[in-house]
Amino acid sequence: MPPSDDPHDFGYQGDAGGSFPPPTTPRRVSGGIRAQGKLGASWWSRRWLAALEAVGIGDRLERGRAYARGGQVRTLEVRLGGVTASVQGTRLEPYEATVDVAVIEQARWLDVATALAGQARFRAQLLAGEVPEDIEAVFRRLDLTLFPVLEDDLRTSCTCADWASPCRHVAAACYLVGEALDRDPFLLFRMRGVERGVLLAMLAGITPEGTEPATDEVHDGDGSEAARPAPGHLDVNRFWHGDPLPAPPPLDLQPPAVDAPLVRLLGAPAAWTGADDFEPALR
């Protein structure tokens, strides 16, 4: 292979015939994304690492650990169907690293949401922003997987010249994804093809089995049925003439199934700059 003209590639040969080895350390980055803590604080992050090992990437994560902790990743986007990252290496221009994750079809996501909504605990935890540890059993019953398990489930590419697959730039992106999952497990659902809001909307709109759907009828005092005004369209004249009001919604004042559900659901605001984690600090 002839030497490259780029001194930051395989090597450089000067006009006088002398050759110079390529640099071995990456260019320093100002304002890059730097890995903060210990990877695997949550079960879903540890499961992500296990999934990477299953498809042959886990043993390469060490190559990207130094890049991730050194802030060499300029940008990281967890998108529908995968991850895209800009990683600064030894060359002047950063490399574009891509991880494509096999998505689950939207029709199958509706099957998943229906199965999850059928169990009150799963539904409550997900609506509160927490992923149940035994959620994978629901996917298996539907012949689906939440985490990648086959080589075809996860494809990687990079614009660098490293023949190893994955290279350290892809490995750095995968490492940071694991840390991001510690903060927001719903990024996993996004990689598999559904946004958090869409999944939660499906869960909220599906009536669990064993419960009665809401009706549009109320009973007058004599037992006859009267039409219940649609929410937002109450008839003011009927109200002041003493017609019966809609029955109040039943209240079940029980402790939530998940501790601090609103804090978990809303997450840290964009303006949060505290040194401590937002959730325990707010508590």
XYZ file of C-alpha atoms in Angstrom:
283
model
C 0.000 0.000 0.000
C 1.570 3.391 -0.970
C 2.034 5.910 1.823
C -0.728 8.446 2.297
C -0.230 12.140 1.634
C -1.969 12.852 4.921
C 0.552 12.972 7.794
C -2.259 11.910 10.143
C -3.054 8.731 8.235
C -0.902 5.595 7.920
C 2.316 7.541 7.510
C 3.912 10.356 5.578
C 6.748 10.330 3.074
C 8.525 13.619 2.533
C 9.962 14.977 -0.718
C 13.445 13.844 0.273
C 12.265 10.280 0.676
C 12.164 10.253 4.455
C 9.116 8.711 6.057
C 7.472 9.652 9.286
C 5.238 7.433 11.451
C 1.645 8.483 11.945
C 0.757 10.188 15.224
C -0.342 7.827 17.953
C -2.325 10.215 20.139
C -5.587 11.890 19.100
C -5.921 15.617 18.710
C -7.211 17.324 21.812
C -10.839 18.432 21.742
C -12.308 21.459 23.475
C -15.862 20.972 24.717
C -16.178 17.303 23.779
C -18.545 14.863 25.460
C -16.652 13.341 28.355
C -17.677 10.146 30.130
C -18.471 11.039 33.733
C -19.029 8.070 35.987
C -18.934 4.330 36.257
C -20.666 2.609 33.377
C -23.425 0.182 34.286
C -25.153 1.953 37.172
C -28.530 0.616 35.988
C -29.612 -2.857 34.939
C -30.485 -1.692 31.426
C -27.015 -0.180 30.938
C -25.393 -3.423 32.071
C -27.718 -5.307 29.752
C -26.622 -3.029 26.884
C -22.999 -3.981 27.555
C -23.952 -7.647 27.625
C -25.745 -7.220 24.292
C -22.613 -5.653 22.799
C -20.565 -8.596 24.003
C -23.083 -11.003 22.466
C -22.628 -9.440 19.028
C -18.853 -9.207 19.319
C -18.376 -5.578 20.361
C -18.003 -5.844 24.120
C -14.343 -6.901 24.011
C -13.562 -3.804 21.918
C -15.109 -1.296 24.307
C -11.810 -0.914 26.118
C -10.372 0.622 22.952
C -12.944 3.394 23.078
C -12.938 3.909 26.833
C -9.959 6.282 26.748
C -11.521 8.264 23.888
C -14.815 8.565 25.761
C -13.213 9.585 29.038
C -10.869 11.975 27.273
C -13.734 13.894 25.664
C -12.793 12.935 22.094
C -16.445 12.507 21.069
C -17.590 15.835 19.681
C -21.250 14.986 19.119
C -23.433 12.001 19.948
C -26.977 11.511 18.654
C -29.125 8.590 19.744
C -31.659 8.524 16.929
C -34.427 6.296 15.706
C -32.649 3.170 14.549
C -29.215 3.775 15.937
C -26.449 6.158 16.945
C -24.394 8.744 15.055
C -21.263 10.264 16.557
C -18.501 12.642 15.497
C -15.239 11.468 17.066
C -11.926 13.306 16.944
C -8.994 11.054 16.163
C -5.456 11.755 15.022
C -6.490 13.460 11.788
C -7.563 17.068 11.445
C -11.165 16.228 10.564
C -13.231 14.165 13.032
C -14.482 10.733 12.016
C -18.156 9.901 11.601
C -19.010 6.745 13.536
C -22.363 5.062 13.016
C -24.165 2.277 14.862
C -27.312 1.016 13.149
C -29.696 -0.971 15.341
C -32.447 -3.159 13.868
C -35.797 -1.452 14.502
C -39.044 -3.101 15.543
C -41.959 -2.371 13.219
C -44.595 0.027 14.499
C -47.324 -2.617 14.310
C -45.268 -4.834 16.610
C -44.734 -1.931 19.006
C -48.518 -1.743 19.344
C -48.478 -5.441 20.272
C -45.790 -4.683 22.857
C -47.746 -1.739 24.299
C -50.892 -3.861 24.541
C -49.027 -6.611 26.391
C -47.361 -4.115 28.751
C -50.619 -2.261 29.458
C -52.207 -5.553 30.429
C -50.025 -5.635 33.554
C -50.640 -2.705 35.877
C -47.125 -2.784 37.336
C -45.425 -2.544 33.941
C -47.765 0.217 32.876
C -47.239 2.252 36.054
C -43.461 1.919 36.003
C -43.113 2.898 32.349
C -45.465 5.859 32.677
C -43.308 6.951 35.632
C -40.167 6.791 33.496
C -38.752 3.509 34.795
C -38.143 0.310 32.820
C -39.136 -2.899 34.677
C -36.269 -5.352 35.013
C -38.361 -8.258 33.720
C -39.691 -6.399 30.680
C -37.705 -8.620 28.322
C -40.035 -11.519 29.123
C -42.871 -9.592 27.463
C -40.813 -9.167 24.303
C -39.867 -12.860 24.264
C -43.516 -13.895 24.456
C -44.076 -11.848 21.299
C -41.018 -13.386 19.575
C -39.202 -10.054 19.840
C -36.103 -8.810 21.625
C -35.546 -5.458 23.294
C -31.749 -5.637 23.172
C -29.733 -6.659 20.112
C -28.918 -10.378 20.208
C -27.775 -11.175 16.653
C -24.989 -9.721 14.533
C -27.603 -8.482 12.068
C -29.275 -6.555 14.899
C -26.343 -4.159 15.146
C -24.170 -2.811 12.311
C -21.258 -0.410 12.744
C -19.297 1.782 10.369
C -16.758 4.587 10.542
C -14.993 6.903 8.110
C -11.603 6.063 9.610
C -9.108 3.683 7.974
C -8.991 1.265 10.901
C -9.682 -2.230 9.600
C -10.782 -3.466 13.018
C -14.526 -3.614 13.422
C -15.589 -1.882 15.469
C -12.842 0.716 15.619
C -12.086 2.776 18.701
C -14.287 5.606 17.428
C -17.353 3.346 17.234
C -16.393 1.811 20.573
C -16.242 5.279 22.159
C -19.746 6.016 20.892
C -21.073 2.700 22.245
C -19.444 3.421 25.600
C -21.119 6.821 25.858
C -24.462 5.322 24.836
C -24.206 2.987 27.814
C -23.669 5.969 30.098
C -26.557 7.840 28.462
C -28.816 4.846 29.092
C -28.030 5.132 32.803
C -29.662 8.573 32.677
C -32.491 7.821 30.244
C -33.474 4.194 29.572
C -36.007 5.298 26.949
C -33.106 5.926 24.571
C -33.075 2.162 24.128
C -36.643 2.251 22.812
C -35.671 5.055 20.435
C -32.841 2.962 19.010
C -35.310 0.127 18.444
C -37.679 2.382 16.523
C -40.176 4.126 18.840
C -40.001 7.491 20.573
C -40.684 7.762 24.281
C -43.752 9.942 23.809
C -45.285 7.566 21.264
C -44.805 4.536 23.505
C -46.206 6.304 26.564
C -49.174 7.574 24.541
C -49.941 4.022 23.453
C -49.700 2.800 27.046
C -51.941 5.601 28.333
C -54.541 5.024 25.630
C -54.877 1.258 26.015
C -57.424 0.049 28.585
C -55.912 -2.793 30.633
C -57.788 -6.070 30.615
C -60.263 -6.472 33.463
C -61.230 -2.792 33.610
C -64.375 -1.209 32.253
C -63.931 1.445 29.563
C -65.346 4.882 30.233
C -68.980 5.358 29.174
C -70.791 8.385 27.881
C -73.958 7.807 29.948
C -75.089 8.773 33.429
C -78.237 7.792 35.302
C -80.854 10.245 36.520
C -82.421 9.794 39.923
C -85.332 7.828 38.453
C -82.995 5.286 36.904
C -83.318 6.581 33.351
C -80.215 7.174 31.311
C -79.138 10.648 30.364
C -76.390 11.652 27.994
C -73.221 12.702 29.723
C -71.799 15.945 28.317
C -68.479 15.396 26.611
C -65.481 16.780 28.535
C -64.957 20.402 27.617
C -68.531 20.785 26.298
C -70.630 21.156 29.475
C -73.966 22.895 29.006
C -73.992 25.894 31.351
C -77.806 26.239 31.185
C -78.293 22.632 32.294
C -75.925 23.237 35.190
C -77.907 26.188 36.617
C -81.253 24.406 36.146
C -80.233 21.659 38.536
C -79.583 18.865 36.075
C -77.330 16.159 37.504
C -73.628 16.734 37.101
C -71.354 14.077 35.631
C -70.226 11.548 38.198
C -66.849 12.490 39.678
C -63.927 10.280 38.645
C -63.011 7.597 41.168
C -59.958 8.481 43.208
C -57.516 5.866 44.406
C -55.216 7.674 46.793
C -52.539 5.034 47.104
C -48.754 5.421 47.179
C -47.339 5.301 43.637
C -45.861 2.038 42.412
C -42.572 3.862 41.746
C -40.766 6.195 44.116
C -40.781 9.856 42.992
C -42.553 9.150 39.689
C -42.810 12.763 38.510
C -39.133 13.390 39.143
C -38.202 10.289 37.179
C -40.603 11.124 34.361
C -39.640 14.773 33.893
C -35.897 14.378 34.486
C -33.436 17.185 35.016
C -34.250 20.583 33.464
C -31.894 21.950 30.840
C -30.736 24.674 33.239
C -29.636 22.203 35.931
C -25.934 22.778 36.682
C -25.656 21.209 40.110
C -22.722 18.992 40.900
C -25.010 16.304 42.323
C -27.447 14.161 40.384
C -30.750 15.980 39.898
C -33.098 13.308 41.229
C -31.599 12.781 44.710
C -30.925 16.513 45.043
C -34.566 17.380 44.338
C -35.759 14.742 46.774
